[in-house]
Amino acid sequence: MALLDSLNIRKIEPEALPSLGEERFGNENPFPIHPGLERTIIRVDVKLSNLKQRVGLAADDLDKSFRLPSGFERNGDGIPAIHPTFGRLSSPWGYRMHPVIGEVRLHQGIDICNKTGTPVYATADGVVSKAQTDDGWGKVINIDHTDNYMTLYAHLSSIKVKVGDVVSKGQIIGLMGNTGMSTGPHLHYGVYRNGNSVDPVPFMNRRDTSLYASTGK
């Protein structure tokens, strides 16, 4: 201290030093920002807030579009939930080389191969909206279900239902075949949601046994 006094240097007490956040600054900003930069920061902040809101709304819409009805389990009777037939999965959903046309196309369903005459089951309760013979699908059945689902069963050898029939999950609706644009006995099974093709495999979460089949018509 004697040395400091001899040099006429005053000791600075810690409390004498200003600190951020003390009331001594009042409303004055200790680090003033250029007005132009401040306006830019405000604009960016507003844009980020708007973007965050839009992303949140989009996420909500996406969640709602894929959410099952309240109290409805994945294996509910009105939503596809069982295997449509017995057999081996020979072609999955997705892009592939078409076996007949020879072009890369989206395979809007799965192929399950087995012997001609193998029973084909409705995978959910619904109403038959199509039961006819097409050039490409051969003998084909469409069934409308709850929550904007639709299932398609193609290349059948026999159709056991007609348009307007109310069918139950596990009911025999037809028999596997080789009709239409086909290279061998199999079932083409498709699942559609709001008119869009989706992969059927995630819906096939229950093993198909005789428990799910009726005697058909």
mmCIF file with all atom_site columns, C-alpha atoms in Angstrom:
data_model
loop_
_atom_site.group_PDB
_atom_site.id
_atom_site.type_symbol
_atom_site.label_atom_id
_atom_site.label_alt_id
_atom_site.label_comp_id
_atom_site.label_asym_id
_atom_site.label_entity_id
_atom_site.label_seq_id
_atom_site.pdbx_PDB_ins_code
_atom_site.Cartn_x
_atom_site.Cartn_y
_atom_site.Cartn_z
_atom_site.occupancy
_atom_site.B_iso_or_equiv
_atom_site.pdbx_formal_charge
_atom_site.auth_seq_id
_atom_site.auth_comp_id
_atom_site.auth_asym_id
_atom_site.auth_atom_id
_atom_site.pdbx_PDB_model_num
ATOM 1   C CA . MET A 1 1   ? 0.000   0.000   0.000   1.00 0.00 ? 1   MET A CA 1
ATOM 2   C CA . ALA A 1 2   ? 2.911   2.375   0.805   1.00 0.00 ? 2   ALA A CA 1
ATOM 3   C CA . LEU A 1 3   ? 4.231   1.790   -2.704  1.00 0.00 ? 3   LEU A CA 1
ATOM 4   C CA . LEU A 1 4   ? 0.818   2.590   -4.234  1.00 0.00 ? 4   LEU A CA 1
ATOM 5   C CA . ASP A 1 5   ? 0.554   5.734   -2.134  1.00 0.00 ? 5   ASP A CA 1
ATOM 6   C CA . SER A 1 6   ? 4.033   6.847   -3.140  1.00 0.00 ? 6   SER A CA 1
ATOM 7   C CA . LEU A 1 7   ? 3.065   6.458   -6.799  1.00 0.00 ? 7   LEU A CA 1
ATOM 8   C CA . ASN A 1 8   ? -0.197  8.325   -6.173  1.00 0.00 ? 8   ASN A CA 1
ATOM 9   C CA . ILE A 1 9   ? -2.227  5.319   -7.445  1.00 0.00 ? 9   ILE A CA 1
ATOM 10  C CA . ARG A 1 10  ? -5.668  4.980   -5.889  1.00 0.00 ? 10  ARG A CA 1
ATOM 11  C CA . LYS A 1 11  ? -7.007  1.528   -5.081  1.00 0.00 ? 11  LYS A CA 1
ATOM 12  C CA . ILE A 1 12  ? -10.195 0.787   -6.986  1.00 0.00 ? 12  ILE A CA 1
ATOM 13  C CA . GLU A 1 13  ? -12.775 -1.013  -4.907  1.00 0.00 ? 13  GLU A CA 1
ATOM 14  C CA . PRO A 1 14  ? -14.731 -3.806  -6.637  1.00 0.00 ? 14  PRO A CA 1
ATOM 15  C CA . GLU A 1 15  ? -18.113 -2.187  -5.947  1.00 0.00 ? 15  GLU A CA 1
ATOM 16  C CA . ALA A 1 16  ? -16.983 0.918   -7.799  1.00 0.00 ? 16  ALA A CA 1
ATOM 17  C CA . LEU A 1 17  ? -16.828 -0.989  -11.069 1.00 0.00 ? 17  LEU A CA 1
ATOM 18  C CA . PRO A 1 18  ? -20.008 -0.841  -13.161 1.00 0.00 ? 18  PRO A CA 1
ATOM 19  C CA . SER A 1 19  ? -21.693 -4.175  -13.965 1.00 0.00 ? 19  SER A CA 1
ATOM 20  C CA . LEU A 1 20  ? -24.279 -5.061  -16.563 1.00 0.00 ? 20  LEU A CA 1
ATOM 21  C CA . GLY A 1 21  ? -27.812 -5.066  -15.279 1.00 0.00 ? 21  GLY A CA 1
ATOM 22  C CA . GLU A 1 22  ? -27.304 -2.495  -12.500 1.00 0.00 ? 22  GLU A CA 1
ATOM 23  C CA . GLU A 1 23  ? -29.907 0.240   -12.176 1.00 0.00 ? 23  GLU A CA 1
ATOM 24  C CA . ARG A 1 24  ? -27.263 2.924   -12.695 1.00 0.00 ? 24  ARG A CA 1
ATOM 25  C CA . PHE A 1 25  ? -27.751 2.509   -16.452 1.00 0.00 ? 25  PHE A CA 1
ATOM 26  C CA . GLY A 1 26  ? -31.493 3.205   -16.206 1.00 0.00 ? 26  GLY A CA 1
ATOM 27  C CA . ASN A 1 27  ? -33.162 2.617   -19.587 1.00 0.00 ? 27  ASN A CA 1
ATOM 28  C CA . GLU A 1 28  ? -30.030 3.468   -21.472 1.00 0.00 ? 28  GLU A CA 1
ATOM 29  C CA . ASN A 1 29  ? -28.523 0.618   -23.524 1.00 0.00 ? 29  ASN A CA 1
ATOM 30  C CA . PRO A 1 30  ? -24.839 0.245   -22.527 1.00 0.00 ? 30  PRO A CA 1
ATOM 31  C CA . PHE A 1 31  ? -24.146 -1.273  -25.965 1.00 0.00 ? 31  PHE A CA 1
ATOM 32  C CA . PRO A 1 32  ? -26.117 0.792   -28.486 1.00 0.00 ? 32  PRO A CA 1
ATOM 33  C CA . ILE A 1 33  ? -27.026 -0.946  -31.780 1.00 0.00 ? 33  ILE A CA 1
ATOM 34  C CA . HIS A 1 34  ? -26.993 0.811   -35.125 1.00 0.00 ? 34  HIS A CA 1
ATOM 35  C CA . PRO A 1 35  ? -30.618 1.585   -36.099 1.00 0.00 ? 35  PRO A CA 1
ATOM 36  C CA . GLY A 1 36  ? -30.274 -0.197  -39.441 1.00 0.00 ? 36  GLY A CA 1
ATOM 37  C CA . LEU A 1 37  ? -28.910 -3.341  -37.814 1.00 0.00 ? 37  LEU A CA 1
ATOM 38  C CA . GLU A 1 38  ? -31.640 -3.235  -35.182 1.00 0.00 ? 38  GLU A CA 1
ATOM 39  C CA . ARG A 1 39  ? -34.357 -3.120  -37.860 1.00 0.00 ? 39  ARG A CA 1
ATOM 40  C CA . THR A 1 40  ? -32.727 -6.066  -39.630 1.00 0.00 ? 40  THR A CA 1
ATOM 41  C CA . ILE A 1 41  ? -32.658 -8.086  -36.403 1.00 0.00 ? 41  ILE A CA 1
ATOM 42  C CA . ILE A 1 42  ? -36.337 -7.349  -35.801 1.00 0.00 ? 42  ILE A CA 1
ATOM 43  C CA . ARG A 1 43  ? -37.267 -8.426  -39.351 1.00 0.00 ? 43  ARG A CA 1
ATOM 44  C CA . VAL A 1 44  ? -35.301 -11.669 -38.998 1.00 0.00 ? 44  VAL A CA 1
ATOM 45  C CA . ASP A 1 45  ? -36.914 -12.358 -35.630 1.00 0.00 ? 45  ASP A CA 1
ATOM 46  C CA . VAL A 1 46  ? -40.400 -11.854 -37.103 1.00 0.00 ? 46  VAL A CA 1
ATOM 47  C CA . LYS A 1 47  ? -39.605 -14.147 -40.041 1.00 0.00 ? 47  LYS A CA 1
ATOM 48  C CA . LEU A 1 48  ? -38.287 -16.847 -37.710 1.00 0.00 ? 48  LEU A CA 1
ATOM 49  C CA . SER A 1 49  ? -41.416 -16.587 -35.567 1.00 0.00 ? 49  SER A CA 1
ATOM 50  C CA . ASN A 1 50  ? -43.654 -16.907 -38.643 1.00 0.00 ? 50  ASN A CA 1
ATOM 51  C CA . LEU A 1 51  ? -41.635 -19.847 -39.946 1.00 0.00 ? 51  LEU A CA 1
ATOM 52  C CA . LYS A 1 52  ? -41.813 -21.585 -36.565 1.00 0.00 ? 52  LYS A CA 1
ATOM 53  C CA . GLN A 1 53  ? -45.586 -21.138 -36.535 1.00 0.00 ? 53  GLN A CA 1
ATOM 54  C CA . ARG A 1 54  ? -45.944 -22.485 -40.091 1.00 0.00 ? 54  ARG A CA 1
ATOM 55  C CA . VAL A 1 55  ? -43.778 -25.518 -39.302 1.00 0.00 ? 55  VAL A CA 1
ATOM 56  C CA . GLY A 1 56  ? -45.818 -26.176 -36.184 1.00 0.00 ? 56  GLY A CA 1
ATOM 57  C CA . LEU A 1 57  ? -49.095 -26.029 -38.107 1.00 0.00 ? 57  LEU A CA 1
ATOM 58  C CA . ALA A 1 58  ? -47.713 -28.303 -40.830 1.00 0.00 ? 58  ALA A CA 1
ATOM 59  C CA . ALA A 1 59  ? -46.558 -30.810 -38.223 1.00 0.00 ? 59  ALA A CA 1
ATOM 60  C CA . ASP A 1 60  ? -50.017 -30.755 -36.645 1.00 0.00 ? 60  ASP A CA 1
ATOM 61  C CA . ASP A 1 61  ? -51.660 -31.373 -40.033 1.00 0.00 ? 61  ASP A CA 1
ATOM 62  C CA . LEU A 1 62  ? -49.250 -34.213 -40.793 1.00 0.00 ? 62  LEU A CA 1
ATOM 63  C CA . ASP A 1 63  ? -49.892 -35.773 -37.413 1.00 0.00 ? 63  ASP A CA 1
ATOM 64  C CA . LYS A 1 64  ? -53.654 -35.546 -37.895 1.00 0.00 ? 64  LYS A CA 1
ATOM 65  C CA . SER A 1 65  ? -53.496 -37.057 -41.369 1.00 0.00 ? 65  SER A CA 1
ATOM 66  C CA . PHE A 1 66  ? -51.803 -40.203 -40.075 1.00 0.00 ? 66  PHE A CA 1
ATOM 67  C CA . ARG A 1 67  ? -53.532 -40.432 -36.691 1.00 0.00 ? 67  ARG A CA 1
ATOM 68  C CA . LEU A 1 68  ? -56.013 -43.271 -36.256 1.00 0.00 ? 68  LEU A CA 1
ATOM 69  C CA . PRO A 1 69  ? -59.482 -42.349 -34.972 1.00 0.00 ? 69  PRO A CA 1
ATOM 70  C CA . SER A 1 70  ? -59.752 -41.795 -31.229 1.00 0.00 ? 70  SER A CA 1
ATOM 71  C CA . GLY A 1 71  ? -60.065 -45.082 -29.388 1.00 0.00 ? 71  GLY A CA 1
ATOM 72  C CA . PHE A 1 72  ? -59.334 -47.058 -32.557 1.00 0.00 ? 72  PHE A CA 1
ATOM 73  C CA . GLU A 1 73  ? -56.422 -49.482 -32.437 1.00 0.00 ? 73  GLU A CA 1
ATOM 74  C CA . ARG A 1 74  ? -54.295 -50.425 -35.416 1.00 0.00 ? 74  ARG A CA 1
ATOM 75  C CA . ASN A 1 75  ? -56.047 -53.795 -35.565 1.00 0.00 ? 75  ASN A CA 1
ATOM 76  C CA . GLY A 1 76  ? -59.535 -52.227 -35.454 1.00 0.00 ? 76  GLY A CA 1
ATOM 77  C CA . ASP A 1 77  ? -62.098 -53.907 -37.670 1.00 0.00 ? 77  ASP A CA 1
ATOM 78  C CA . GLY A 1 78  ? -62.464 -50.898 -39.983 1.00 0.00 ? 78  GLY A CA 1
ATOM 79  C CA . ILE A 1 79  ? -58.791 -50.448 -40.850 1.00 0.00 ? 79  ILE A CA 1
ATOM 80  C CA . PRO A 1 80  ? -56.649 -52.986 -42.801 1.00 0.00 ? 80  PRO A CA 1
ATOM 81  C CA . ALA A 1 81  ? -55.004 -55.195 -40.207 1.00 0.00 ? 81  ALA A CA 1
ATOM 82  C CA . ILE A 1 82  ? -54.562 -58.823 -41.303 1.00 0.00 ? 82  ILE A CA 1
ATOM 83  C CA . HIS A 1 83  ? -52.844 -60.699 -44.093 1.00 0.00 ? 83  HIS A CA 1
ATOM 84  C CA . PRO A 1 84  ? -55.053 -60.894 -47.200 1.00 0.00 ? 84  PRO A CA 1
ATOM 85  C CA . THR A 1 85  ? -54.023 -64.458 -48.025 1.00 0.00 ? 85  THR A CA 1
ATOM 86  C CA . PHE A 1 86  ? -51.516 -67.223 -47.338 1.00 0.00 ? 86  PHE A CA 1
ATOM 87  C CA . GLY A 1 87  ? -48.290 -67.438 -49.327 1.00 0.00 ? 87  GLY A CA 1
ATOM 88  C CA . ARG A 1 88  ? -44.868 -65.972 -49.976 1.00 0.00 ? 88  ARG A CA 1
ATOM 89  C CA . LEU A 1 89  ? -44.206 -62.267 -50.466 1.00 0.00 ? 89  LEU A CA 1
ATOM 90  C CA . SER A 1 90  ? -42.735 -62.222 -53.961 1.00 0.00 ? 90  SER A CA 1
ATOM 91  C CA . SER A 1 91  ? -42.641 -58.480 -54.676 1.00 0.00 ? 91  SER A CA 1
ATOM 92  C CA . PRO A 1 92  ? -42.740 -55.598 -52.151 1.00 0.00 ? 92  PRO A CA 1
ATOM 93  C CA . TRP A 1 93  ? -44.274 -52.143 -52.452 1.00 0.00 ? 93  TRP A CA 1
ATOM 94  C CA . GLY A 1 94  ? -42.104 -49.541 -54.214 1.00 0.00 ? 94  GLY A CA 1
ATOM 95  C CA . TYR A 1 95  ? -40.358 -48.863 -57.505 1.00 0.00 ? 95  TYR A CA 1
ATOM 96  C CA . ARG A 1 96  ? -39.386 -51.914 -59.519 1.00 0.00 ? 96  ARG A CA 1
ATOM 97  C CA . MET A 1 97  ? -38.937 -53.191 -63.047 1.00 0.00 ? 97  MET A CA 1
ATOM 98  C CA . HIS A 1 98  ? -42.404 -54.202 -64.222 1.00 0.00 ? 98  HIS A CA 1
ATOM 99  C CA . PRO A 1 99  ? -42.247 -57.950 -65.009 1.00 0.00 ? 99  PRO A CA 1
ATOM 100 C CA . VAL A 1 100 ? -44.499 -57.656 -68.075 1.00 0.00 ? 100 VAL A CA 1
ATOM 101 C CA . ILE A 1 101 ? -44.021 -54.120 -69.443 1.00 0.00 ? 101 ILE A CA 1
ATOM 102 C CA . GLY A 1 102 ? -40.279 -53.996 -68.725 1.00 0.00 ? 102 GLY A CA 1
ATOM 103 C CA . GLU A 1 103 ? -40.305 -50.427 -67.383 1.00 0.00 ? 103 GLU A CA 1
ATOM 104 C CA . VAL A 1 104 ? -39.459 -49.056 -63.935 1.00 0.00 ? 104 VAL A CA 1
ATOM 105 C CA . ARG A 1 105 ? -42.744 -48.205 -62.237 1.00 0.00 ? 105 ARG A CA 1
ATOM 106 C CA . LEU A 1 106 ? -44.126 -47.755 -58.749 1.00 0.00 ? 106 LEU A CA 1
ATOM 107 C CA . HIS A 1 107 ? -45.523 -51.074 -57.599 1.00 0.00 ? 107 HIS A CA 1
ATOM 108 C CA . GLN A 1 108 ? -48.582 -49.822 -55.743 1.00 0.00 ? 108 GLN A CA 1
ATOM 109 C CA . GLY A 1 109 ? -49.002 -52.870 -53.555 1.00 0.00 ? 109 GLY A CA 1
ATOM 110 C CA . ILE A 1 110 ? -47.407 -56.198 -52.752 1.00 0.00 ? 110 ILE A CA 1
ATOM 111 C CA . ASP A 1 111 ? -47.523 -59.565 -54.498 1.00 0.00 ? 111 ASP A CA 1
ATOM 112 C CA . ILE A 1 112 ? -48.143 -62.761 -52.546 1.00 0.00 ? 112 ILE A CA 1
ATOM 113 C CA . CYS A 1 113 ? -47.731 -65.962 -54.519 1.00 0.00 ? 113 CYS A CA 1
ATOM 114 C CA . ASN A 1 114 ? -49.337 -69.335 -53.873 1.00 0.00 ? 114 ASN A CA 1
ATOM 115 C CA . LYS A 1 115 ? -51.489 -71.867 -55.687 1.00 0.00 ? 115 LYS A CA 1
ATOM 116 C CA . THR A 1 116 ? -54.507 -70.896 -57.759 1.00 0.00 ? 116 THR A CA 1
ATOM 117 C CA . GLY A 1 117 ? -57.593 -71.160 -55.578 1.00 0.00 ? 117 GLY A CA 1
ATOM 118 C CA . THR A 1 118 ? -55.926 -70.040 -52.340 1.00 0.00 ? 118 THR A CA 1
ATOM 119 C CA . PRO A 1 119 ? -58.539 -68.076 -50.323 1.00 0.00 ? 119 PRO A CA 1
ATOM 120 C CA . VAL A 1 120 ? -58.307 -64.276 -50.298 1.00 0.00 ? 120 VAL A CA 1
ATOM 121 C CA . TYR A 1 121 ? -59.668 -62.411 -47.267 1.00 0.00 ? 121 TYR A CA 1
ATOM 122 C CA . ALA A 1 122 ? -60.997 -58.900 -46.679 1.00 0.00 ? 122 ALA A CA 1
ATOM 123 C CA . THR A 1 123 ? -58.451 -57.255 -44.402 1.00 0.00 ? 123 THR A CA 1
ATOM 124 C CA . ALA A 1 124 ? -61.016 -54.971 -42.738 1.00 0.00 ? 124 ALA A CA 1
ATOM 125 C CA . ASP A 1 125 ? -64.742 -54.364 -42.518 1.00 0.00 ? 125 ASP A CA 1
ATOM 126 C CA . GLY A 1 126 ? -66.028 -52.407 -45.473 1.00 0.00 ? 126 GLY A CA 1
ATOM 127 C CA . VAL A 1 127 ? -68.240 -52.112 -48.534 1.00 0.00 ? 127 VAL A CA 1
ATOM 128 C CA . VAL A 1 128 ? -67.348 -53.582 -51.928 1.00 0.00 ? 128 VAL A CA 1
ATOM 129 C CA . SER A 1 129 ? -67.017 -50.718 -54.420 1.00 0.00 ? 129 SER A CA 1
ATOM 130 C CA . LYS A 1 130 ? -65.654 -52.726 -57.348 1.00 0.00 ? 130 LYS A CA 1
ATOM 131 C CA . ALA A 1 131 ? -65.901 -56.381 -58.371 1.00 0.00 ? 131 ALA A CA 1
ATOM 132 C CA . GLN A 1 132 ? -65.175 -56.956 -62.040 1.00 0.00 ? 132 GLN A CA 1
ATOM 133 C CA . THR A 1 133 ? -62.672 -58.068 -64.656 1.00 0.00 ? 133 THR A CA 1
ATOM 134 C CA . ASP A 1 134 ? -60.121 -55.537 -65.954 1.00 0.00 ? 134 ASP A CA 1
ATOM 135 C CA . ASP A 1 135 ? -57.514 -55.932 -68.679 1.00 0.00 ? 135 ASP A CA 1
ATOM 136 C CA . GLY A 1 136 ? -54.612 -55.223 -66.333 1.00 0.00 ? 136 GLY A CA 1
ATOM 137 C CA . TRP A 1 137 ? -55.858 -56.333 -62.924 1.00 0.00 ? 137 TRP A CA 1
ATOM 138 C CA . GLY A 1 138 ? -57.804 -59.304 -64.222 1.00 0.00 ? 138 GLY A CA 1
ATOM 139 C CA . LYS A 1 139 ? -60.515 -60.221 -61.745 1.00 0.00 ? 139 LYS A CA 1
ATOM 140 C CA . VAL A 1 140 ? -60.280 -57.461 -59.151 1.00 0.00 ? 140 VAL A CA 1
ATOM 141 C CA . ILE A 1 141 ? -62.076 -56.322 -55.993 1.00 0.00 ? 141 ILE A CA 1
ATOM 142 C CA . ASN A 1 142 ? -61.971 -52.908 -54.308 1.00 0.00 ? 142 ASN A CA 1
ATOM 143 C CA . ILE A 1 143 ? -63.281 -52.460 -50.763 1.00 0.00 ? 143 ILE A CA 1
ATOM 144 C CA . ASP A 1 144 ? -63.908 -49.074 -49.122 1.00 0.00 ? 144 ASP A CA 1
ATOM 145 C CA . HIS A 1 145 ? -63.149 -48.865 -45.393 1.00 0.00 ? 145 HIS A CA 1
ATOM 146 C CA . THR A 1 146 ? -63.338 -46.335 -42.589 1.00 0.00 ? 146 THR A CA 1
ATOM 147 C CA . ASP A 1 147 ? -61.086 -43.259 -42.377 1.00 0.00 ? 147 ASP A CA 1
ATOM 148 C CA . ASN A 1 148 ? -60.697 -43.032 -46.192 1.00 0.00 ? 148 ASN A CA 1
ATOM 149 C CA . TYR A 1 149 ? -58.931 -46.378 -46.583 1.00 0.00 ? 149 TYR A CA 1
ATOM 150 C CA . MET A 1 150 ? -59.428 -48.601 -49.615 1.00 0.00 ? 150 MET A CA 1
ATOM 151 C CA . THR A 1 151 ? -57.991 -52.037 -50.342 1.00 0.00 ? 151 THR A CA 1
ATOM 152 C CA . LEU A 1 152 ? -57.499 -53.702 -53.720 1.00 0.00 ? 152 LEU A CA 1
ATOM 153 C CA . TYR A 1 153 ? -57.246 -57.428 -54.493 1.00 0.00 ? 153 TYR A CA 1
ATOM 154 C CA . ALA A 1 154 ? -56.223 -58.324 -58.055 1.00 0.00 ? 154 ALA A CA 1
ATOM 155 C CA . HIS A 1 155 ? -55.464 -61.220 -60.445 1.00 0.00 ? 155 HIS A CA 1
ATOM 156 C CA . LEU A 1 156 ? -58.128 -63.397 -58.785 1.00 0.00 ? 156 LEU A CA 1
ATOM 157 C CA . SER A 1 157 ? -59.416 -66.618 -60.296 1.00 0.00 ? 157 SER A CA 1
ATOM 158 C CA . SER A 1 158 ? -62.831 -66.151 -58.709 1.00 0.00 ? 158 SER A CA 1
ATOM 159 C CA . ILE A 1 159 ? -64.814 -63.299 -57.132 1.00 0.00 ? 159 ILE A CA 1
ATOM 160 C CA . LYS A 1 160 ? -67.106 -64.192 -54.217 1.00 0.00 ? 160 LYS A CA 1
ATOM 161 C CA . VAL A 1 161 ? -68.704 -60.768 -53.622 1.00 0.00 ? 161 VAL A CA 1
ATOM 162 C CA . LYS A 1 162 ? -70.541 -58.100 -55.599 1.00 0.00 ? 162 LYS A CA 1
ATOM 163 C CA . VAL A 1 163 ? -70.620 -54.295 -55.554 1.00 0.00 ? 163 VAL A CA 1
ATOM 164 C CA . GLY A 1 164 ? -72.521 -53.000 -52.538 1.00 0.00 ? 164 GLY A CA 1
ATOM 165 C CA . ASP A 1 165 ? -71.868 -56.033 -50.356 1.00 0.00 ? 165 ASP A CA 1
ATOM 166 C CA . VAL A 1 166 ? -70.932 -55.286 -46.752 1.00 0.00 ? 166 VAL A CA 1
ATOM 167 C CA . VAL A 1 167 ? -67.984 -57.516 -45.845 1.00 0.00 ? 167 VAL A CA 1
ATOM 168 C CA . SER A 1 168 ? -66.311 -58.345 -42.554 1.00 0.00 ? 168 SER A CA 1
ATOM 169 C CA . LYS A 1 169 ? -62.625 -58.585 -41.740 1.00 0.00 ? 169 LYS A CA 1
ATOM 170 C CA . GLY A 1 170 ? -61.480 -62.125 -42.444 1.00 0.00 ? 170 GLY A CA 1
ATOM 171 C CA . GLN A 1 171 ? -64.330 -62.923 -44.829 1.00 0.00 ? 171 GLN A CA 1
ATOM 172 C CA . ILE A 1 172 ? -63.374 -64.823 -47.982 1.00 0.00 ? 172 ILE A CA 1
ATOM 173 C CA . ILE A 1 173 ? -63.974 -62.472 -50.906 1.00 0.00 ? 173 ILE A CA 1
ATOM 174 C CA . GLY A 1 174 ? -62.246 -64.368 -53.706 1.00 0.00 ? 174 GLY A CA 1
ATOM 175 C CA . LEU A 1 175 ? -59.660 -66.923 -54.728 1.00 0.00 ? 175 LEU A CA 1
ATOM 176 C CA . MET A 1 176 ? -56.078 -66.356 -55.855 1.00 0.00 ? 176 MET A CA 1
ATOM 177 C CA . GLY A 1 177 ? -55.472 -66.642 -59.579 1.00 0.00 ? 177 GLY A CA 1
ATOM 178 C CA . ASN A 1 178 ? -53.450 -65.643 -62.619 1.00 0.00 ? 178 ASN A CA 1
ATOM 179 C CA . THR A 1 179 ? -55.826 -63.345 -64.502 1.00 0.00 ? 179 THR A CA 1
ATOM 180 C CA . GLY A 1 180 ? -54.982 -60.064 -66.191 1.00 0.00 ? 180 GLY A CA 1
ATOM 181 C CA . MET A 1 181 ? -51.403 -58.868 -66.616 1.00 0.00 ? 181 MET A CA 1
ATOM 182 C CA . SER A 1 182 ? -49.781 -61.610 -64.557 1.00 0.00 ? 182 SER A CA 1
ATOM 183 C CA . THR A 1 183 ? -46.879 -64.037 -64.905 1.00 0.00 ? 183 THR A CA 1
ATOM 184 C CA . GLY A 1 184 ? -48.100 -66.648 -62.417 1.00 0.00 ? 184 GLY A CA 1
ATOM 185 C CA . PRO A 1 185 ? -50.614 -67.360 -59.659 1.00 0.00 ? 185 PRO A CA 1
ATOM 186 C CA . HIS A 1 186 ? -50.473 -64.603 -57.052 1.00 0.00 ? 186 HIS A CA 1
ATOM 187 C CA . LEU A 1 187 ? -52.475 -61.921 -55.267 1.00 0.00 ? 187 LEU A CA 1
ATOM 188 C CA . HIS A 1 188 ? -51.699 -58.267 -55.838 1.00 0.00 ? 188 HIS A CA 1
ATOM 189 C CA . TYR A 1 189 ? -52.791 -56.510 -52.649 1.00 0.00 ? 189 TYR A CA 1
ATOM 190 C CA . GLY A 1 190 ? -52.937 -52.729 -52.387 1.00 0.00 ? 190 GLY A CA 1
ATOM 191 C CA . VAL A 1 191 ? -53.785 -50.319 -49.570 1.00 0.00 ? 191 VAL A CA 1
ATOM 192 C CA . TYR A 1 192 ? -54.794 -46.729 -50.332 1.00 0.00 ? 192 TYR A CA 1
ATOM 193 C CA . ARG A 1 193 ? -55.313 -43.793 -47.961 1.00 0.00 ? 193 ARG A CA 1
ATOM 194 C CA . ASN A 1 194 ? -57.125 -40.737 -49.307 1.00 0.00 ? 194 ASN A CA 1
ATOM 195 C CA . GLY A 1 195 ? -56.549 -42.112 -52.799 1.00 0.00 ? 195 GLY A CA 1
ATOM 196 C CA . ASN A 1 196 ? -52.788 -42.485 -52.347 1.00 0.00 ? 196 ASN A CA 1
ATOM 197 C CA . SER A 1 197 ? -50.981 -45.819 -52.424 1.00 0.00 ? 197 SER A CA 1
ATOM 198 C CA . VAL A 1 198 ? -49.230 -46.757 -49.173 1.00 0.00 ? 198 VAL A CA 1
ATOM 199 C CA . ASP A 1 199 ? -47.094 -49.749 -48.222 1.00 0.00 ? 199 ASP A CA 1
ATOM 200 C CA . PRO A 1 200 ? -49.472 -52.531 -47.069 1.00 0.00 ? 200 PRO A CA 1
ATOM 201 C CA . VAL A 1 201 ? -46.872 -54.347 -44.945 1.00 0.00 ? 201 VAL A CA 1
ATOM 202 C CA . PRO A 1 202 ? -47.141 -52.109 -41.822 1.00 0.00 ? 202 PRO A CA 1
ATOM 203 C CA . PHE A 1 203 ? -50.860 -52.918 -41.711 1.00 0.00 ? 203 PHE A CA 1
ATOM 204 C CA . MET A 1 204 ? -50.291 -56.674 -41.753 1.00 0.00 ? 204 MET A CA 1
ATOM 205 C CA . ASN A 1 205 ? -49.612 -56.915 -38.027 1.00 0.00 ? 205 ASN A CA 1
ATOM 206 C CA . ARG A 1 206 ? -51.774 -59.916 -37.227 1.00 0.00 ? 206 ARG A CA 1
ATOM 207 C CA . ARG A 1 207 ? -51.193 -63.459 -38.384 1.00 0.00 ? 207 ARG A CA 1
ATOM 208 C CA . ASP A 1 208 ? -53.870 -64.783 -40.711 1.00 0.00 ? 208 ASP A CA 1
ATOM 209 C CA . THR A 1 209 ? -55.393 -68.022 -39.457 1.00 0.00 ? 209 THR A CA 1
ATOM 210 C CA . SER A 1 210 ? -58.707 -69.756 -39.934 1.00 0.00 ? 210 SER A CA 1
ATOM 211 C CA . LEU A 1 211 ? -59.945 -67.641 -37.027 1.00 0.00 ? 211 LEU A CA 1
ATOM 212 C CA . TYR A 1 212 ? -60.274 -64.689 -39.400 1.00 0.00 ? 212 TYR A CA 1
ATOM 213 C CA . ALA A 1 213 ? -61.976 -66.530 -42.247 1.00 0.00 ? 213 ALA A CA 1
ATOM 214 C CA . SER A 1 214 ? -65.641 -67.259 -42.817 1.00 0.00 ? 214 SER A CA 1
ATOM 215 C CA . THR A 1 215 ? -67.082 -69.738 -45.277 1.00 0.00 ? 215 THR A CA 1
ATOM 216 C CA . GLY A 1 216 ? -67.580 -67.033 -47.894 1.00 0.00 ? 216 GLY A CA 1
ATOM 217 C CA . LYS A 1 217 ? -70.379 -67.167 -50.424 1.00 0.00 ? 217 LYS A CA 1
#
